[in-house]
Tab-separated table of C-alpha atoms in Angstrom:
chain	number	residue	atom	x	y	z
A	1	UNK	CA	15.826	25.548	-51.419
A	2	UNK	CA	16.172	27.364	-47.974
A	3	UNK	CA	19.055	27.353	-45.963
A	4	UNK	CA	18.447	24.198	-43.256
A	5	UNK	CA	20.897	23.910	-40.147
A	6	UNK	CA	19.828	19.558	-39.819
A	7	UNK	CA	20.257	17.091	-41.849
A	8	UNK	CA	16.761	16.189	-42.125
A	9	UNK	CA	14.637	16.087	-45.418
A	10	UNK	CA	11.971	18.564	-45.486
A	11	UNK	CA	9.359	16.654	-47.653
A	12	UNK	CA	7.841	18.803	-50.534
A	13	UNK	CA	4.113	18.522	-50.381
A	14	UNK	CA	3.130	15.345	-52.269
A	15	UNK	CA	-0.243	13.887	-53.499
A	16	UNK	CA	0.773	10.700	-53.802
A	17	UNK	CA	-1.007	9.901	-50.397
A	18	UNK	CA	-4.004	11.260	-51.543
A	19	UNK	CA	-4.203	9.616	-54.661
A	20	UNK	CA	-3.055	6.095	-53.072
A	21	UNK	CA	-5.811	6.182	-50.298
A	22	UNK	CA	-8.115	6.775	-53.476
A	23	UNK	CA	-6.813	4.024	-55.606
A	24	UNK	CA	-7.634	1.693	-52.083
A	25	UNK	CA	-11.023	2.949	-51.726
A	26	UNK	CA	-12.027	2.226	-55.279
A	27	UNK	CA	-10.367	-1.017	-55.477
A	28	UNK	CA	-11.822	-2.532	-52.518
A	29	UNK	CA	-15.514	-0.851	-53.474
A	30	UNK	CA	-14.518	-1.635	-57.012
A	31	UNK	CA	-14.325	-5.424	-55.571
A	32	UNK	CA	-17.877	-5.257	-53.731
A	33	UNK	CA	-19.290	-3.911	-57.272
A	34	UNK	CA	-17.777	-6.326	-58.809
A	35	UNK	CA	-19.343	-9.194	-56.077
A	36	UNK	CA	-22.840	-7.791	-56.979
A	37	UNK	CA	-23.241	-6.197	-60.265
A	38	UNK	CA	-20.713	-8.377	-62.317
A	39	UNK	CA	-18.454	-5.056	-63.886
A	40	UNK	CA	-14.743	-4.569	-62.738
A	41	UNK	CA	-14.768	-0.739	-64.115
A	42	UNK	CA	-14.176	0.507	-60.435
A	43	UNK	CA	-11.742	-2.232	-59.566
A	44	UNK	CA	-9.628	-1.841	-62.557
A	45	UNK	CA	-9.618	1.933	-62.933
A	46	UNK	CA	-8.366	1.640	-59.264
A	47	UNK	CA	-5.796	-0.815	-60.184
A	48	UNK	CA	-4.930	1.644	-62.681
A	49	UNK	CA	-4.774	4.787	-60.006
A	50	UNK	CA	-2.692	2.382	-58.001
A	51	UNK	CA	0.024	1.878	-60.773
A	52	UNK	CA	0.348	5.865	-62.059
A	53	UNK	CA	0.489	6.453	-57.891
A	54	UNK	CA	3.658	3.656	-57.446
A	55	UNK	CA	5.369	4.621	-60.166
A	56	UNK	CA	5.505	8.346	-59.563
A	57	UNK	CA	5.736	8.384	-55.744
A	58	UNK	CA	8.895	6.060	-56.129
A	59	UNK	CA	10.105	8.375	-59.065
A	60	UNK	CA	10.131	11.010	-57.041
A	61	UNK	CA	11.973	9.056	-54.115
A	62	UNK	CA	14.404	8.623	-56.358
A	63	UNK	CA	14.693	12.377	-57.294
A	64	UNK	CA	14.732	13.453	-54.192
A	65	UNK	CA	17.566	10.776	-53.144
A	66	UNK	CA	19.925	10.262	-56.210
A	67	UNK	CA	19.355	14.010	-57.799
A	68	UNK	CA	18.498	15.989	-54.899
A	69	UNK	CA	20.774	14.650	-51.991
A	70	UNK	CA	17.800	14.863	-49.309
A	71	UNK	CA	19.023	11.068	-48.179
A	72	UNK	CA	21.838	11.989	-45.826
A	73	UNK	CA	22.915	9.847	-42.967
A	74	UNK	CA	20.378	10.085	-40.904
A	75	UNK	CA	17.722	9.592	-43.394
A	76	UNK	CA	19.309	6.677	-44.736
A	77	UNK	CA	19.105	5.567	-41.208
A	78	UNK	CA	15.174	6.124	-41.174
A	79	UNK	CA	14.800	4.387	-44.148
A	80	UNK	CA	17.159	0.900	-42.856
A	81	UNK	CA	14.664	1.496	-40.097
A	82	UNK	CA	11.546	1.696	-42.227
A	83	UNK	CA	12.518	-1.786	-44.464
A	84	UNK	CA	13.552	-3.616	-42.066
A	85	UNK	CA	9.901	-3.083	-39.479
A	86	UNK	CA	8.877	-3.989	-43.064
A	87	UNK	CA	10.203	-6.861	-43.724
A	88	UNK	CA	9.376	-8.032	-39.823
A	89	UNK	CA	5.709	-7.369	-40.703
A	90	UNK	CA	6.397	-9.621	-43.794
A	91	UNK	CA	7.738	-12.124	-41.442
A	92	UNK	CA	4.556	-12.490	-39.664
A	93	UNK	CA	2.751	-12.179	-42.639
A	94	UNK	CA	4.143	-15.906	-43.623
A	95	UNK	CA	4.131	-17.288	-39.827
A	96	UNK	CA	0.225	-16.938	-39.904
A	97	UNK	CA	0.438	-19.724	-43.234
A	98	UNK	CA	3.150	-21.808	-41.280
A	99	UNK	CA	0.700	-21.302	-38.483
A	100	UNK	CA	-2.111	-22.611	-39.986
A	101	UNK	CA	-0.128	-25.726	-41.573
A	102	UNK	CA	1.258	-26.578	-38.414
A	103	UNK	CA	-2.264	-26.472	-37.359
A	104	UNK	CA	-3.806	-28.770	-39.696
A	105	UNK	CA	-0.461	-31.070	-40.350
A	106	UNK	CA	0.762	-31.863	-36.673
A	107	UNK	CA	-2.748	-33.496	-35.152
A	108	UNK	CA	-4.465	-34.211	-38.401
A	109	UNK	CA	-8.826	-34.563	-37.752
A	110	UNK	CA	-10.558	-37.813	-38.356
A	111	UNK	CA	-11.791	-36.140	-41.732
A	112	UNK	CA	-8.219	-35.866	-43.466
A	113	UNK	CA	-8.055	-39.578	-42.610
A	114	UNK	CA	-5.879	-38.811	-39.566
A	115	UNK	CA	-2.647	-38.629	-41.320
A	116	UNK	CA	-0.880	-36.295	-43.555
A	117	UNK	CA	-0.373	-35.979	-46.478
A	118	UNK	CA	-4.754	-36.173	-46.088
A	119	UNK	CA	-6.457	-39.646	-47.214
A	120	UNK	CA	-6.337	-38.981	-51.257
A	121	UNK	CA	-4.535	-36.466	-51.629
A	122	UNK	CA	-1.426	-37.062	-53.767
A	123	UNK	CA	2.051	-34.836	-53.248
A	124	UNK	CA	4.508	-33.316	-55.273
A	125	UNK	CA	7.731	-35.022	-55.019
A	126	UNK	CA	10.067	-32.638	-53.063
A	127	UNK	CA	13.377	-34.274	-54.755
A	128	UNK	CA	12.481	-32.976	-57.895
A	129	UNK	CA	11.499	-29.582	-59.363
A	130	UNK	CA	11.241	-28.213	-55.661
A	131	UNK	CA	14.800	-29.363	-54.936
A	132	UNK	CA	15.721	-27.474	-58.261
A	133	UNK	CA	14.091	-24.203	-57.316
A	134	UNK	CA	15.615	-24.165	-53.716
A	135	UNK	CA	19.271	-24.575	-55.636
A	136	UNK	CA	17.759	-21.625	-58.091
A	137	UNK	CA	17.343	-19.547	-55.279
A	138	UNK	CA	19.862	-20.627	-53.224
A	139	UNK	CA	22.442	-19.198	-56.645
A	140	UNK	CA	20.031	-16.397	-56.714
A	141	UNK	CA	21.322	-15.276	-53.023
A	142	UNK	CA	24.916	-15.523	-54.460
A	143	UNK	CA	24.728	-13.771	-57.486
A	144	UNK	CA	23.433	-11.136	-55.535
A	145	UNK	CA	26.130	-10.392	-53.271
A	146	UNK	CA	28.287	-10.876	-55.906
A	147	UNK	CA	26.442	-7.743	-57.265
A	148	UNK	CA	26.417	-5.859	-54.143
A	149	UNK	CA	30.454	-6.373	-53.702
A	150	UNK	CA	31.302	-5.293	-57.314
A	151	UNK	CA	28.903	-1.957	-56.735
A	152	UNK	CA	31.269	-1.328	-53.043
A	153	UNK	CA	34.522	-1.758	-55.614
A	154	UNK	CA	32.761	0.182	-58.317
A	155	UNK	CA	32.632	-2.893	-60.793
A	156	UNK	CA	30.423	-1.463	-62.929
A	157	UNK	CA	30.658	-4.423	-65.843
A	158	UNK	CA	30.101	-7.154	-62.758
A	159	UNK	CA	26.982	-5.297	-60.903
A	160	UNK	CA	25.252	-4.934	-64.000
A	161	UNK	CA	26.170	-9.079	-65.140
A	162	UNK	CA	25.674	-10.340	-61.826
A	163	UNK	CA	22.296	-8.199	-61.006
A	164	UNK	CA	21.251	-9.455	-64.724
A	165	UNK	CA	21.709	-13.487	-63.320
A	166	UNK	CA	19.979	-12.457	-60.309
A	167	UNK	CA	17.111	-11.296	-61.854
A	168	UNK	CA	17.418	-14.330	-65.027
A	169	UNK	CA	17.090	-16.696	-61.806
A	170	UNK	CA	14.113	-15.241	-60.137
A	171	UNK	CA	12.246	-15.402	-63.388
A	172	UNK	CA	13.110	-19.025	-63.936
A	173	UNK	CA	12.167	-19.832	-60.327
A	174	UNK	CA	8.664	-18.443	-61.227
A	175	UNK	CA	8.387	-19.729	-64.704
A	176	UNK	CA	8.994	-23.235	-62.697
A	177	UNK	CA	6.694	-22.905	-59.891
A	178	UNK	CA	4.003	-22.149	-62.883
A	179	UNK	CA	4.983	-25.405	-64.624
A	180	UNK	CA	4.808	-26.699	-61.276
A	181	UNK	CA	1.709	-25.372	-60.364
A	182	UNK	CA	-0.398	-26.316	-63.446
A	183	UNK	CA	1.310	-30.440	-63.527
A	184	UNK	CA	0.162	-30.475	-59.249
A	185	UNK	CA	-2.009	-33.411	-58.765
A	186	UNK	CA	-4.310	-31.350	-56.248
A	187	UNK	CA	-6.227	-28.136	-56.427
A	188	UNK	CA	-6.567	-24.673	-54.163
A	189	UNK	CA	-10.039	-26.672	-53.650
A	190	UNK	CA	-8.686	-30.087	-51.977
A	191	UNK	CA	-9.267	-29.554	-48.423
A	192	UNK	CA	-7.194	-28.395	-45.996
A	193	UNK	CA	-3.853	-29.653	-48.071
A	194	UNK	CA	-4.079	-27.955	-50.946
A	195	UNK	CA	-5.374	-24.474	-49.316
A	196	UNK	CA	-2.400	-24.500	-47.223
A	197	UNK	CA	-0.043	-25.383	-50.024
A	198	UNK	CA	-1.453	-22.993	-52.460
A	199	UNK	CA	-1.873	-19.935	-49.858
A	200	UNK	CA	1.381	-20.458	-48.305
A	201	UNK	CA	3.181	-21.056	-51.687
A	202	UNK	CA	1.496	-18.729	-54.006
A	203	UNK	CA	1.805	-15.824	-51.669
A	204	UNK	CA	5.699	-17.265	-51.585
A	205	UNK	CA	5.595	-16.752	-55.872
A	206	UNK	CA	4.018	-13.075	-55.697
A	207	UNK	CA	6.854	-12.139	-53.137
A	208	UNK	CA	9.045	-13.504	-55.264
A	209	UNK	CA	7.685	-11.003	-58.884
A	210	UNK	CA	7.608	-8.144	-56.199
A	211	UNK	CA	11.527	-9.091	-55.238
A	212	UNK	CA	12.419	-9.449	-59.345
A	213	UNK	CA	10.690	-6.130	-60.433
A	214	UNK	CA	12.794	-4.610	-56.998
A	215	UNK	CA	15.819	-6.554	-58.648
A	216	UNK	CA	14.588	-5.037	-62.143
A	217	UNK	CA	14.206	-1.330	-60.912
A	218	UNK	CA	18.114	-1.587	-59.640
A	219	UNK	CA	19.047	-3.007	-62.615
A	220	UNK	CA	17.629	-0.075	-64.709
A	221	UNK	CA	19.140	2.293	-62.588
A	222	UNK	CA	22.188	0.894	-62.075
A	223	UNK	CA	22.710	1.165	-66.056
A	224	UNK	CA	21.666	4.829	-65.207
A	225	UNK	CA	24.584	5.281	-62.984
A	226	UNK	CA	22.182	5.601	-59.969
A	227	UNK	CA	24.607	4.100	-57.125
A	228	UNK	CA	27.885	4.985	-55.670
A	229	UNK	CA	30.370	2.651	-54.119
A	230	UNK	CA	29.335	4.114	-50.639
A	231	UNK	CA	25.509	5.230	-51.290
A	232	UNK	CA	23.328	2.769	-52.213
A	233	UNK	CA	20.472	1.940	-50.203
A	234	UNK	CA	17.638	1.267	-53.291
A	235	UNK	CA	20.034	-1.612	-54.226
A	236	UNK	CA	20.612	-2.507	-50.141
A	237	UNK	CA	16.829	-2.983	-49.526
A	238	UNK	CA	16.565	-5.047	-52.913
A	239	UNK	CA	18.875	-7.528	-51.311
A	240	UNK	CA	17.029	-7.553	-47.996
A	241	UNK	CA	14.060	-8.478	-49.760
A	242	UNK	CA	15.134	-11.305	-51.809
A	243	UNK	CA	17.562	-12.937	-48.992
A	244	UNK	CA	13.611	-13.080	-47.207
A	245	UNK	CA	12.210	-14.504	-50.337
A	246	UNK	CA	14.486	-17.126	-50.134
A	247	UNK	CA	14.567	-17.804	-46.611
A	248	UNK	CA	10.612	-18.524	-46.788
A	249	UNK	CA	11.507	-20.450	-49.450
A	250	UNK	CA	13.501	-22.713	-47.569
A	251	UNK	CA	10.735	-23.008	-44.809
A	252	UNK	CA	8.790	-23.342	-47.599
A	253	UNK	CA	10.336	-26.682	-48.687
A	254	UNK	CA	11.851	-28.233	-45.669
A	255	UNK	CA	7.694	-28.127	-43.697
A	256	UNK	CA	5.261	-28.169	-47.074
A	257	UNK	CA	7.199	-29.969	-49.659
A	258	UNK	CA	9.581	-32.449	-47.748
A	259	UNK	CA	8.514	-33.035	-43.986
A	260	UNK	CA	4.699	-32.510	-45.059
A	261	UNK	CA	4.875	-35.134	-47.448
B	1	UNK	CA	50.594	-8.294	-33.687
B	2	UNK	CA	53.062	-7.006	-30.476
B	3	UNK	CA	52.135	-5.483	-27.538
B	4	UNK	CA	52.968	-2.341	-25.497
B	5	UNK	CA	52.234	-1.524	-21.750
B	6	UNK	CA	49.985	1.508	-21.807
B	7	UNK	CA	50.321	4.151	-19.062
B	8	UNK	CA	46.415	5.174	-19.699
B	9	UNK	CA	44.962	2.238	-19.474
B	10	UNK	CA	47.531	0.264	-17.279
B	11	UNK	CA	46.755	-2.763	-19.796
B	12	UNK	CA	48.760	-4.174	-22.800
B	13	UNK	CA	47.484	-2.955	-26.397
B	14	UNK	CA	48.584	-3.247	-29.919
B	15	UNK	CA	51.788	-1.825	-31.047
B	16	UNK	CA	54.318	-1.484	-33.405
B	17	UNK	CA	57.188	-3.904	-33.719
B	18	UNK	CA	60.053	-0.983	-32.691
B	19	UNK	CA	57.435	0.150	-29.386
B	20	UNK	CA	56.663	-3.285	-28.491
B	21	UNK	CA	57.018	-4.396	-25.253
B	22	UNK	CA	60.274	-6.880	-24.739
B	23	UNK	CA	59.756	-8.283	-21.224
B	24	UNK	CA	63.455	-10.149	-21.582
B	25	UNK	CA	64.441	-6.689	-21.954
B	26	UNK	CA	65.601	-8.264	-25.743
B	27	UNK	CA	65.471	-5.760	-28.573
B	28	UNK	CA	64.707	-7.601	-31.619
B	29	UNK	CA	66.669	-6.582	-34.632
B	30	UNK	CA	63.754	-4.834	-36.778
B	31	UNK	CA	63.334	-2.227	-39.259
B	32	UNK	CA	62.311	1.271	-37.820
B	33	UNK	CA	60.610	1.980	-40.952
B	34	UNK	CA	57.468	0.679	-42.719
B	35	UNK	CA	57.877	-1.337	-45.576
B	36	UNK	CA	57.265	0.586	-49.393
B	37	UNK	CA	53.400	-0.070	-50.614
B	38	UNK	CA	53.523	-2.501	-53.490
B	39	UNK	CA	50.360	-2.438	-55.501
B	40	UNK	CA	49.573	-5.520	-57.479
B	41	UNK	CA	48.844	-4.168	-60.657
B	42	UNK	CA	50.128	-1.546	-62.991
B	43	UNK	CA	48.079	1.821	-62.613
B	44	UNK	CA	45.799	2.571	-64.911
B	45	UNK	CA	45.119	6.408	-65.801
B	46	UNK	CA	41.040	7.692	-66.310
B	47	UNK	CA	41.651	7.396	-69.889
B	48	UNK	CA	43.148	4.704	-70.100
B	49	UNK	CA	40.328	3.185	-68.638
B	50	UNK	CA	37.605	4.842	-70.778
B	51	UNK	CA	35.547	1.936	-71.965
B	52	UNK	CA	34.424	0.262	-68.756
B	53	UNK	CA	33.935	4.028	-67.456
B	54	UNK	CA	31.383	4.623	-69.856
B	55	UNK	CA	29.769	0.836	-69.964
B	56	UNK	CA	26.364	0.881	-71.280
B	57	UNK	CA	25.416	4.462	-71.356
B	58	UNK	CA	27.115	7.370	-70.005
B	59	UNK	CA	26.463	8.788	-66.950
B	60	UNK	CA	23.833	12.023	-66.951
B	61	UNK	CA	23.462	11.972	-63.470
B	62	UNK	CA	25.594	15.442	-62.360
B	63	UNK	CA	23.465	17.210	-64.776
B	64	UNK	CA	20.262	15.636	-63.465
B	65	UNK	CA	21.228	16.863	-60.051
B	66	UNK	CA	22.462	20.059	-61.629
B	67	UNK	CA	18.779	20.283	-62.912
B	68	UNK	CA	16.622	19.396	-59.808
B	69	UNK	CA	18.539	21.139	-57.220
B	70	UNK	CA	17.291	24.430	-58.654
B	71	UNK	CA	15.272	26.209	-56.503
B	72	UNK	CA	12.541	27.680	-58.081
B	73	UNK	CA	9.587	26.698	-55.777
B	74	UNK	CA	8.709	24.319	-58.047
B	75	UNK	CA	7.442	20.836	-55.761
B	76	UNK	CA	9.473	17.569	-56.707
B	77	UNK	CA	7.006	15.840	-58.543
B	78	UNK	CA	6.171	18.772	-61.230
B	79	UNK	CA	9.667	20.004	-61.310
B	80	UNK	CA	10.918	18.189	-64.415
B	81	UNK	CA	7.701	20.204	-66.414
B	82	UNK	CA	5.174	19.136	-69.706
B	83	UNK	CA	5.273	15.116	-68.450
B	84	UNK	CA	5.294	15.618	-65.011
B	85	UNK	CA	2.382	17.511	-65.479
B	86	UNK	CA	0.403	15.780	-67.966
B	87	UNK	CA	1.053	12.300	-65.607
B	88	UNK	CA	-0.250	14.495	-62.564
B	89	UNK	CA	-3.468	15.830	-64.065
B	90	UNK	CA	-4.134	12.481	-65.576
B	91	UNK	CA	-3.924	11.092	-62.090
B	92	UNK	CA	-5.915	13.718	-60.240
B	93	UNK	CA	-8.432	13.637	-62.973
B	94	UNK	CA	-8.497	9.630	-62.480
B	95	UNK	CA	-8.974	10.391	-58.390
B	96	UNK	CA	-11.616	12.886	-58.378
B	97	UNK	CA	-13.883	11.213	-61.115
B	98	UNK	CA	-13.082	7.736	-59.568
B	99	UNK	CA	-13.942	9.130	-55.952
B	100	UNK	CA	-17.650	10.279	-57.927
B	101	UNK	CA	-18.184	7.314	-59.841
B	102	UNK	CA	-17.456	5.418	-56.434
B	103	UNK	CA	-19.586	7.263	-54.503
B	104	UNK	CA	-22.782	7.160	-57.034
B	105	UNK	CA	-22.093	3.225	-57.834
B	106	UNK	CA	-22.390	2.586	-53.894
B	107	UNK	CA	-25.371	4.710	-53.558
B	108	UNK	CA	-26.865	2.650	-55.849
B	109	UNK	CA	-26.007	-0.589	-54.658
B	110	UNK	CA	-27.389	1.215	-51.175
B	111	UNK	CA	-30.768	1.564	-52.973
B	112	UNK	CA	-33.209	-1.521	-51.954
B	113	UNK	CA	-34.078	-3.875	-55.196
B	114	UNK	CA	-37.361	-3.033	-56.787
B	115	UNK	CA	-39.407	-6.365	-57.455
């Protein structure tokens, strides 16, 4: 490595970009294929290109970072910057569903019966599994800033325990919303009620596997002795992620499951 | 918390109890000194302490860096050698023949259907 008088990091030249703009163009032309000529080759061996790109982009993120020392100050800085414009963009991601519930909800059309819950359509009951999976995540949020203070005080024993629960609640969130999912009285197909519902919370569900294999990766290198007391940004932006997860969760059930029906 | 006039800032700020600022011109009786740390439990030395040091695997991370922060021009993503490799060709190999097989399956979807 040459001799650098910033603190900057001087990315090695990668083709990870290369091979990720690839994996897009064959999954998305793998999808029209797909559309027209019934074989999902293209897609999947995109989806495949996708995966080997992820995992060794982020592998070498974590070389660079945890073996290397490239993430100094100010890069750590670049990178608070970078998840936090992305979890803004996430943020409107969700207020376009809440948008378009609003929408239908608030002034519902002559068709839906003009009311809400529509003419025939039959809800979930909000005081019951939904109530459990907002207390789910709601302990979720704990145990993981019970995990982030025992990795500031070097708890080693607690991070690991604690990070475990986290990531033991997340999956029994989803494993509930499944059982929740397949027992719902309505379908993706039911008008304007069940679209919104199923969008708004099935985008919710794959935010919350994204959050849980985030979770997971910290976990596994946690046990690998990746973080420091004072350096530990991976873990950091974990957290970020899955205090949003739960905060759309709560809009989640307060608008769709308990004012909307 | 006591106060003290400052000369810099001609406002009162946070002192010590001995430099505090006694506007009854009072003194009140109080040790010069600051009290002896007590730590709440007994110290434990490294050893001592080896088992929760060493919690589910040791740590290989010094050697790691130890390993990657050698510079022998060698780009992050190859540097560790044989699997870095193999994954990398298998990947380029994966991009190049999917960009083809792309490129020929929408030139034939391009291709008007012959009744």
């Amino acid at each position: 490595m040459a001799h650098q008088a910033h603190a900057y990091h001087m990315v090695d030249p990668s083709p990870w970009p290369l091979t990720g703009a690839v994996s897009a163009l064959l999954m998305t032309s793998g999808l029209a294929i797909w559309m027209h000529f019934h074989s999902t080759t293209l897609m999947s061996l995109g989806l495949v290109l996708l995966l080997l790109t992820m995992y060794q982009w982020w592998r070498d993120i974590i070389r660079e970072g945890t073996f290397q020392g490239h993430h100094t100050p100010p890069v750590q800085k670049g990178l608070r910057y970078g998840m936090i414009l992305f979890i803004t963009s996430e943020v409107f991601f969700f207020l376009g569903f809440f948008w378009a519930f609003y929408h239908s909800s608030l002034a519902p059309t002559p068709e839906l019966g003009g009311c809400w819950p529509p003419t025939g359509i039959t809800t979930l009951n909000p005081f019951e599994v939904p109530l459990l999976n907002t207390a789910v995540l709601l302990a979720s949020g704990v145990t993981v800033t019970w995990a982030h203070h025992s990795i500031m005080e070097g708890q080693r024993k607690q991070a690991l325990q604690s990070l475990t629960l986290t990531i033991l609640l997340g999956f029994y969130f989803t494993a509930l919303q499944a059982m929740e999912y397949y027992e719902a009285p309505f379908t993706i197909a039911d008008g304007v009620y069940g679209s919104t519902f199923f969008v708004a919370t099935g985008f919710h569900g794959l935010h919350v596997i994204i959050g849980s294999t985030f979770l997971t990766v910290c976990l596994l290198r946690q046990m690998l002795h990746h973080f420091t007391s004072e350096h530990h940004f991976g873990f950091e932006a974990a957290a970020w992620y899955w205090h949003f997860v739960d905060v759309v969760w709560l809009f989640l059930y307060i608008s769709i499951y308990w004012w909307g029906s | 918390m006591y106060y003290k006039f400052s000369g810099f800032t001609q406002k009162l700020t946070g002192a010590a109890p001995t430099a505090a600022y006694n506007p009854q011109g009072l003194k009140l009786s109080l040790p010069a000194e600051s009290p002896t740390m007590i730590f709440a439990t007994p110290t434990k030395l490294v050893s001592e302490a080896g088992s929760t040091v060493e919690y589910l695997g040791t740590n290989k991370v010094p050697d790691l860096q130890k390993f990657f922060q050698t510079s022998d021009g060698v780009p992050v993503h190859l540097k560790r050698g044989y699997p870095d490799r193999l994954l990398y060709r298998t990947t380029m190999a994966l991009t190049v023949g999917g960009v083809v097989y792309c490129l020929v399956a929408l030139y034939i979807a391009a291709q008007p259907k012959k009744k």
